Amino acid sequence: MTSNIIEFIYQDRIIKVRNPDPNETLLNYIRTKLKKTGTKEGCAEGGCGACTVVLGELKNNEIIYKTINSCITFLPTLQGKQLIIVENLTSANGSLHPVQKAMINFHGSQCGFCTPGFVMSLFSMFKNYTKYEDNIIKDSIAGNLCRCTGYQPIIKAAKSLKNKNKTDYFAKNKKKTIHLLKKINNKSIEIYHKGKKYFAPRYVHELKKILKNNTNSILLSGGTDLSLTVTKERKDINSIIYLNSISELNYIKNNNKYIEVGASTPLIEFENYIRKYYPDFTQILKRYGSVQIRNVATIAGNVATASPIGDSLPLLLSLNAQIVLQEFKKRKILFLDNFFISYRKTKMKKGQFIHSIKIPLFQKNTFKAYKVSKRFDDDISSVCAAFNLEIFKNKVKNVRIAYGGMAAIPKRAFFCEKVLSNSVITSEIIKKARHALERDFKPISDMRASGIYRMEVAKNLLEKCFTEIQQKKLIGVYV
Ligand SMILES: Cc1cc2nc3c(=O)[nH]c(=O)nc-3n(C[C@H](O)[C@H](O)[C@H](O)COP(=O)(O)OP(=O)(O)OC[C@H]3O[C@@H](n4cnc5c(N)ncnc54)[C@H](O)[C@@H]3O)c2cc1C
Ligand code: FES
Ligand code: FES
């Protein structure tokens, strides 16, 4: 069944919007149509968290609460979800939510501009966790910027929540909300609005047909890259095909040889899964944007952007990942090594989409990855590096090294790899390998870093990798 009406839950009611503008942001809708102005606009690019709202989604008969940046969320993607904004936390008789009370008690607000965003991030933490450890608190608010408080009062407010009764209004109303979510959760969307089109299929077979008939449409997953075309470049996107509505593409499979990640799997789910196999992958993803970004952004979206500073890309290159490209009838599998052509250009053709990504499991190897950025959280890399090494008795048997931020595309360090392969690790070899990076890369200078700095960092990360391996006694002391 296809519909041109999007339906979502707001204040315990199903709200229906017929043929909305596919480019309208949720933030705009909240402020101008719902006429609720608690949710603020700071940057309009997902970077400050002032616009944070929470979405309730049904998973295995439970409601999962996710923070998102409403400034970079297109309204139609709300289909089938519950929208919670800061005004909804206060009950009808005016009593505040425990999170709001904590922010007041610990002086977590000064000018107040960032406060609704922080409250929503803490509300989501309150709903999703039972223990509020330091790392959980910091992760939860890493996507919210405050110019005034210096963060400590906000962190104290978050810590104080541990003794609070968790039965809030939303917990009491859970059954009713689940009932409403089930009522609206099952249709594909097709919108036509003043010459603009928006499709949100529910199944891969529907997607294939839509894509075949609309080859000029733009694919939308988490929208954390694409939406900026509208909010920053002020352009319209005339035809959108939304992929995150397809639950068939939201999966992680593992056959002990490789992990396969479906295209619409949010990064937040993947970051938790991959920890067991490649802990450094998780460490990098923890510093990828913010929880708001990772709740919706996908690894497929990251690959498709082909950004030279896309964080997952050097990691996937070093792990020899494969991209499963699907079109109407055919399926192609490409090594990521062969996928990037030039700056933000890939081998993907019109009518194709990334179905999934396959990541081999190297049982015997050591995998290490590093990200260097100006700001620790919520910042794009200046340099990102990944090392996948098979080491036996101080000798490197196999090696794959890849860097981001060092060339127009994420790229392997072939000369450096050549120096290291089949070599016994010595200080002299490391020195040669450092030097070889100069043949591999000629990094540019831009607002994030100078070329000279990037090269020095790349060399130092290589050395850091081997120093850490040595410290873990995977190799003997090299001289
Ligand atoms: C505040 C902020 C912080 C960020 N921080 C980081 C960071 O730390 N590291 C980093 O690497 N990136 C970062 N990004 C960039 C962005 O989050 C990533 O590029 C993200 O992975 C894009 O995924 P998405 O699902 O949101 O893609 P979308 O924005 O939906 O799409 C991006 C592109 O990929 C195409 N596409 C999407 N899915 C598919 C598919 N299945 N098949 C084919 N094409 C597809 C789209 O057409 C579009 O061209 C940040 C962005 C923001 C706004
Ligand atoms: S307004 Fe800054 S993240 Fe949305
Ligand atoms: S209280 Fe002023 S920006 Fe946070």
XYZ file of C-alpha atoms and ligand atoms in Angstrom:
540
model
C 0.000 0.000 0.000
C 1.348 3.442 -0.963
C 0.257 6.694 0.595
C 0.949 10.410 0.130
C 0.148 11.097 3.774
C 2.853 10.841 6.385
C 1.744 9.875 9.861
C 3.575 10.236 13.138
C 2.749 10.447 16.817
C 2.891 13.724 18.631
C 1.406 14.350 22.074
C -0.353 10.959 22.105
C -2.126 11.603 18.806
C -1.536 10.492 15.257
C -0.683 13.554 13.168
C -1.260 13.297 9.418
C 0.433 15.526 6.871
C -0.600 15.196 3.218
C 2.049 15.718 0.536
C 4.525 17.704 2.647
C 7.448 19.487 1.004
C 10.137 16.742 0.889
C 12.816 19.385 1.556
C 11.138 20.869 4.632
C 13.231 20.275 7.717
C 11.680 18.884 10.856
C 13.018 21.922 12.735
C 11.143 24.264 10.418
C 7.971 22.205 10.826
C 8.244 22.242 14.631
C 8.830 25.983 14.858
C 6.479 27.224 12.123
C 3.686 24.619 11.873
C 3.547 23.170 15.400
C 4.423 26.682 16.614
C 6.711 25.340 19.320
C 9.838 27.426 19.597
C 11.690 25.625 22.397
C 13.715 23.749 19.780
C 16.395 26.144 18.554
C 18.425 26.621 15.405
C 22.121 27.269 15.938
C 24.122 26.034 12.976
C 21.619 24.329 10.622
C 24.235 21.674 9.873
C 24.026 19.135 12.686
C 27.001 20.518 14.576
C 25.683 22.294 17.691
C 22.774 20.193 18.986
C 20.488 23.175 19.725
C 17.798 21.577 17.531
C 17.957 18.133 19.205
C 14.646 16.296 19.459
C 13.898 12.678 20.321
C 12.215 10.113 18.104
C 10.507 7.039 19.517
C 10.747 4.012 17.220
C 9.291 0.569 17.614
C 11.755 -2.326 17.773
C 10.821 -5.806 19.015
C 7.719 -4.409 20.704
C 9.755 -1.861 22.657
C 10.173 1.869 22.073
C 13.736 2.936 21.295
C 14.419 6.610 21.980
C 16.848 8.306 19.632
C 18.146 11.851 19.589
C 18.396 13.465 16.173
C 19.288 16.894 14.810
C 15.949 18.215 13.570
C 17.734 20.868 11.470
C 19.057 18.220 9.065
C 16.069 15.865 9.135
C 13.518 16.032 6.345
C 9.939 16.034 7.631
C 8.665 13.016 5.621
C 11.244 10.748 7.285
C 9.140 11.073 10.451
C 6.686 8.531 9.014
C 5.837 5.860 11.578
C 7.707 7.441 14.505
C 6.931 9.302 17.696
C 8.121 12.902 17.891
C 9.117 14.216 21.327
C 10.174 17.854 21.701
C 11.263 19.782 24.754
C 7.783 21.225 25.413
C 6.435 17.659 25.770
C 8.597 16.873 28.799
C 6.643 19.160 31.123
C 3.384 17.553 32.267
C -0.050 19.165 31.848
C -0.024 20.399 35.467
C 3.294 22.177 34.799
C 5.598 19.834 36.715
C 8.994 19.406 35.142
C 10.630 16.179 33.973
C 13.430 14.882 36.294
C 15.959 15.885 33.605
C 14.698 19.474 33.568
C 14.695 19.616 37.370
C 18.277 18.359 37.468
C 19.402 21.041 35.009
C 17.872 23.710 37.260
C 19.233 22.232 40.500
C 22.781 22.054 39.171
C 22.723 25.400 37.314
C 23.089 23.675 33.947
C 21.731 26.658 32.052
C 22.901 30.245 31.654
C 21.827 32.081 28.479
C 19.595 29.061 27.799
C 20.028 28.823 24.047
C 21.564 25.360 24.127
C 19.437 24.133 27.045
C 16.505 22.507 25.178
C 19.007 20.499 23.127
C 20.903 19.338 26.229
C 17.630 18.480 27.962
C 16.597 16.285 25.030
C 19.983 14.526 24.909
C 19.802 13.865 28.654
C 16.170 12.762 28.327
C 17.216 10.161 25.757
C 20.037 8.996 28.056
C 17.545 8.822 30.948
C 15.259 6.595 28.870
C 17.932 4.329 27.344
C 20.291 3.636 30.258
C 19.986 2.651 33.879
C 23.518 3.609 34.922
C 24.836 7.030 34.034
C 28.589 6.445 33.955
C 30.972 9.188 32.840
C 31.478 7.728 29.368
C 27.719 7.388 28.813
C 27.087 10.968 29.919
C 29.896 12.370 27.789
C 28.831 10.367 24.756
C 25.212 11.462 25.209
C 26.036 15.183 25.231
C 29.048 15.217 22.869
C 26.798 16.558 20.099
C 25.594 19.544 22.156
C 27.624 22.731 22.373
C 27.347 25.267 25.189
C 29.197 28.592 25.241
C 28.286 29.459 28.818
C 28.311 26.716 31.432
C 31.670 25.017 30.851
C 29.788 21.669 30.834
C 30.558 20.660 34.460
C 27.139 21.760 35.832
C 25.456 19.837 33.005
C 27.530 16.724 33.733
C 26.673 17.013 37.439
C 22.990 17.341 36.540
C 23.278 14.179 34.433
C 25.008 12.263 37.254
C 22.297 13.254 39.727
C 19.706 11.396 37.632
C 20.919 8.040 38.901
C 18.691 8.131 41.963
C 15.593 9.352 40.176
C 12.449 7.326 39.676
C 12.402 6.284 36.030
C 8.615 6.031 35.771
C 7.990 9.257 33.911
C 5.004 10.202 31.760
C 6.428 8.334 28.771
C 6.917 5.125 30.751
C 3.348 5.312 32.058
C 2.032 5.878 28.519
C 4.172 3.211 26.874
C 1.346 0.776 26.041
C -0.724 3.451 24.378
C 2.266 4.726 22.374
C 3.138 1.216 21.180
C -0.494 0.730 20.134
C -0.417 3.966 18.119
C 2.983 3.194 16.567
C 1.672 -0.184 15.401
C -1.349 1.483 13.869
C 0.695 3.649 11.520
C 3.805 1.637 10.866
C 3.143 -0.168 7.613
C 3.022 1.753 4.369
C 5.258 2.978 1.603
C 5.207 6.710 0.954
C 5.055 8.512 -2.379
C 4.794 12.296 -2.211
C 4.362 14.844 -5.006
C 4.726 18.420 -3.851
C 4.950 21.304 -6.323
C 7.098 19.359 -8.772
C 9.154 17.657 -6.059
C 8.984 13.902 -5.503
C 9.724 11.785 -2.447
C 9.592 8.000 -2.229
C 9.999 5.942 0.924
C 9.653 2.286 -0.092
C 9.410 -0.422 2.538
C 10.917 -3.263 0.532
C 13.968 -3.753 -1.692
C 11.801 -4.930 -4.614
C 9.868 -1.641 -4.438
C 13.097 0.330 -4.270
C 14.467 -1.393 -7.380
C 11.352 -0.476 -9.399
C 11.286 3.128 -8.162
C 14.975 3.558 -8.934
C 14.573 2.059 -12.418
C 11.814 4.574 -13.221
C 13.496 7.526 -11.494
C 17.196 7.187 -12.254
C 17.819 10.888 -11.572
C 16.496 10.624 -8.026
C 18.883 11.172 -5.150
C 19.199 8.417 -2.564
C 18.715 9.481 1.020
C 19.828 7.409 4.010
C 20.595 9.219 7.280
C 20.694 12.544 5.425
C 23.619 13.777 7.540
C 25.535 14.671 4.403
C 22.799 15.153 1.811
C 20.524 17.454 3.825
C 23.217 20.123 3.940
C 22.548 20.675 0.211
C 19.247 22.178 1.337
C 20.138 23.767 4.686
C 23.540 25.200 3.738
C 23.686 25.404 -0.051
C 20.035 26.498 -0.163
C 19.279 24.177 -3.079
C 16.177 22.065 -3.625
C 16.396 18.312 -4.105
C 13.681 17.559 -6.622
C 13.425 13.815 -6.282
C 14.394 11.799 -3.210
C 14.316 8.073 -2.559
C 14.561 7.374 1.164
C 16.286 4.100 2.057
C 16.147 4.017 5.847
C 12.450 3.085 5.611
C 13.498 -0.371 4.335
C 13.963 -2.618 7.367
C 15.171 -5.427 5.043
C 18.361 -3.362 4.604
C 18.847 -2.845 8.323
C 20.861 -5.889 9.363
C 24.276 -7.150 10.444
C 25.178 -10.730 9.476
C 28.273 -12.702 10.364
C 29.415 -16.019 8.861
C 32.774 -16.058 10.718
C 34.564 -15.088 7.483
C 33.066 -11.665 7.071
C 30.511 -9.327 8.554
C 27.862 -7.988 6.212
C 26.227 -4.658 7.087
C 22.964 -3.718 5.342
C 22.795 -0.250 3.807
C 20.241 1.251 6.168
C 21.885 0.037 9.403
C 22.575 3.096 11.573
C 26.206 3.600 12.579
C 25.249 3.467 16.260
C 24.191 -0.182 15.882
C 27.282 -1.088 13.892
C 29.645 0.630 16.352
C 28.400 -1.612 19.160
C 28.522 -4.784 17.069
C 32.015 -4.346 15.634
C 33.665 -3.782 19.052
C 34.136 -7.516 19.617
C 36.028 -7.983 16.332
C 37.812 -4.675 15.765
C 37.738 -2.569 18.968
C 39.560 0.291 17.239
C 36.725 0.535 14.696
C 34.379 1.233 17.599
C 36.795 3.788 19.069
C 36.825 5.702 15.777
C 33.049 5.559 15.425
C 32.615 6.814 18.997
C 34.284 10.009 17.781
C 32.263 10.093 14.571
C 29.969 13.119 14.672
C 27.716 12.708 17.684
C 25.057 10.320 18.940
C 22.505 12.447 17.044
C 24.462 11.891 13.830
C 25.243 8.198 14.400
C 21.626 7.418 15.284
C 20.719 7.964 11.637
C 23.913 8.058 9.519
C 24.880 4.853 7.753
C 28.158 3.281 6.739
C 26.739 2.972 3.173
C 26.124 6.733 3.143
C 29.681 7.307 4.319
C 31.059 5.095 1.523
C 28.808 6.688 -1.125
C 29.992 10.214 -0.270
C 33.560 9.056 -1.103
C 34.787 11.897 1.066
C 38.579 11.915 1.494
C 37.922 12.528 5.180
C 35.127 9.996 5.652
C 36.150 8.192 8.834
C 35.051 4.662 8.069
C 36.731 4.608 4.658
C 40.425 4.115 5.532
C 39.317 1.485 8.055
C 37.269 -0.376 5.455
C 40.104 -0.095 2.916
C 42.624 -1.582 5.288
C 40.182 -4.395 6.088
C 39.725 -5.075 2.349
C 35.962 -4.491 2.443
C 33.668 -5.163 -0.485
C 30.725 -3.087 -1.673
C 27.582 -4.870 -2.827
C 26.035 -2.746 -5.580
C 22.479 -3.555 -6.599
C 20.522 -2.471 -9.644
C 17.156 -3.562 -11.029
C 18.180 -7.095 -11.988
C 21.930 -7.317 -11.480
C 24.145 -7.335 -8.428
C 27.843 -6.457 -8.519
C 30.412 -6.849 -5.791
C 33.415 -4.504 -5.894
C 36.451 -4.307 -3.667
C 36.557 -0.903 -2.000
C 40.098 -0.670 -3.386
C 38.507 -0.247 -6.833
C 35.518 1.867 -5.832
C 36.849 5.410 -5.501
C 37.805 7.120 -8.769
C 38.598 10.733 -7.877
C 37.481 13.431 -5.445
C 33.967 12.369 -4.321
C 33.542 10.188 -7.429
C 32.914 6.440 -7.314
C 32.246 3.593 -9.725
C 28.565 3.596 -8.719
C 26.315 4.275 -11.723
C 22.832 5.738 -12.033
C 20.198 3.147 -11.191
C 22.494 1.421 -8.687
C 22.500 1.595 -4.917
C 24.719 0.203 -2.196
C 22.910 -2.803 -0.822
C 25.465 -3.780 1.801
C 29.117 -3.805 2.778
C 31.150 -6.918 3.493
C 33.980 -6.666 5.991
C 36.366 -9.645 6.205
C 37.255 -11.013 9.614
C 41.028 -11.379 9.951
C 41.303 -13.709 12.922
C 45.109 -13.611 13.194
C 45.673 -9.950 12.443
C 46.213 -6.867 14.529
C 43.952 -3.994 13.531
C 44.665 -0.457 14.679
C 43.038 2.837 13.745
C 43.576 6.463 14.718
C 41.745 9.731 14.150
C 43.348 13.131 14.558
C 41.010 16.131 14.500
C 41.073 19.665 15.884
C 38.362 18.894 18.406
C 38.115 15.482 20.090
C 34.333 15.038 19.681
C 32.026 15.863 16.826
C 34.733 16.924 14.415
C 35.873 15.719 11.015
C 39.363 14.186 10.734
C 42.451 16.059 9.700
C 44.063 12.637 9.299
C 42.630 9.178 9.870
C 44.782 6.050 9.589
C 44.126 2.321 9.707
C 46.616 -0.561 9.950
C 45.767 -4.202 9.368
C 48.818 -6.384 10.054
C 49.599 -10.043 10.218
C 52.732 -10.352 12.324
C 54.638 -13.561 13.012
C 57.793 -13.600 15.134
C 58.634 -9.914 14.662
C 58.045 -10.195 10.944
C 55.218 -8.500 9.069
C 53.690 -11.180 6.875
C 50.779 -9.207 5.441
C 49.933 -5.557 5.728
C 47.232 -3.170 4.530
C 47.538 0.476 5.486
C 45.106 3.213 4.470
C 44.795 6.899 5.238
C 42.061 9.528 5.070
C 42.828 13.240 4.752
C 46.038 12.613 2.811
C 44.786 12.612 -0.804
C 41.706 13.449 -2.886
C 40.295 10.016 -2.035
C 40.759 7.684 0.941
C 43.829 5.754 -0.167
C 46.155 2.821 0.563
C 49.807 3.526 1.392
C 51.278 1.094 -1.142
C 54.922 2.194 -0.938
C 54.834 2.073 2.827
C 53.194 -1.378 2.732
C 55.925 -2.593 0.366
C 58.656 -1.550 2.781
C 56.966 -3.350 5.655
C 55.840 -6.587 3.992
C 57.991 -9.555 4.802
C 60.286 -7.340 6.861
C 61.506 -7.927 10.370
C 60.434 -4.920 12.412
C 63.421 -2.788 13.305
C 63.855 0.925 13.921
C 65.493 1.130 10.503
C 62.451 -0.418 8.776
C 60.061 1.913 10.590
C 62.202 4.834 9.470
C 62.071 3.614 5.866
C 58.318 3.055 6.109
C 57.852 6.603 7.459
C 59.866 7.912 4.553
C 57.860 5.851 2.037
C 54.708 7.734 3.036
C 56.173 10.732 1.222
C 55.977 8.721 -1.999
C 52.435 7.619 -1.232
C 50.923 10.995 -0.440
C 51.179 14.705 -1.235
C 48.587 16.060 1.216
C 47.050 19.483 0.653
C 46.725 22.354 3.121
C 43.215 23.462 4.024
C 41.262 24.857 6.978
C 41.714 21.607 8.915
C 45.486 21.207 8.637
C 48.515 22.094 6.564
C 50.024 19.539 4.211
C 53.236 19.479 6.262
C 51.320 18.805 9.473
C 49.283 16.029 7.827
C 52.428 14.281 6.594
C 54.079 14.482 10.015
C 50.941 13.140 11.699
C 50.691 10.288 9.169
C 54.285 9.262 9.880
C 53.809 9.528 13.630
C 50.642 7.423 13.554
C 52.557 4.693 11.743
C 55.214 4.765 14.452
C 52.576 4.910 17.192
C 50.977 1.771 15.753
C 54.216 -0.217 15.978
C 55.101 1.193 19.402
C 51.725 0.062 20.742
C 52.076 -3.358 19.127
C 55.486 -3.693 20.752
C 54.081 -2.629 24.122
C 51.424 -5.321 23.830
C 54.302 -7.754 23.198
C 52.912 -8.852 19.845
C 56.443 -8.282 18.648
C 59.697 -8.319 20.547
C 61.602 -5.134 21.260
C 62.749 -3.745 17.945
C 66.075 -1.996 17.728
C 27.594 17.314 12.358
C 28.183 16.297 11.448
C 29.275 15.571 11.871
C 29.840 14.622 11.034
N 30.912 13.933 11.485
C 31.477 13.024 10.675
C 32.609 12.308 11.125
O 33.081 12.468 12.255
N 33.167 11.426 10.264
C 32.675 11.220 9.010
O 33.208 10.406 8.273
N 31.596 11.880 8.569
C 30.992 12.773 9.360
N 29.913 13.467 8.915
C 29.429 13.255 7.534
C 28.234 12.276 7.408
O 27.694 11.979 8.652
C 28.662 10.990 6.787
O 29.133 11.171 5.504
C 27.544 9.921 6.813
O 28.109 8.661 6.857
C 26.619 9.967 5.684
O 25.712 8.903 5.866
P 24.176 9.142 5.720
O 23.512 7.828 5.895
O 23.715 10.235 6.582
O 24.142 9.563 4.168
P 23.207 10.598 3.406
O 23.481 11.978 3.839
O 21.814 10.128 3.415
O 23.790 10.384 1.931
C 25.105 10.766 1.626
C 25.367 10.439 0.141
O 25.361 9.046 -0.068
C 24.355 8.651 -1.004
N 23.798 7.406 -0.459
C 23.293 7.221 0.782
N 22.972 5.931 0.958
C 23.270 5.289 -0.200
C 23.153 3.939 -0.640
N 22.687 2.962 0.140
N 23.568 3.641 -1.904
C 24.076 4.603 -2.701
N 24.189 5.895 -2.353
C 23.791 6.228 -1.107
C 23.384 9.803 -1.038
O 22.725 9.890 -2.273
C 24.305 10.991 -0.803
O 24.922 11.360 -2.004
C 29.303 14.402 9.739
C 28.171 15.119 9.320
C 27.614 16.057 10.163
C 26.409 16.814 9.686
S 20.942 23.753 14.611
Fe 22.922 23.091 15.158
S 22.689 20.947 15.167
Fe 20.837 21.645 14.381
S 23.732 28.187 28.421
Fe 24.376 29.636 26.938
S 25.025 28.392 25.280
Fe 24.637 27.003 26.837
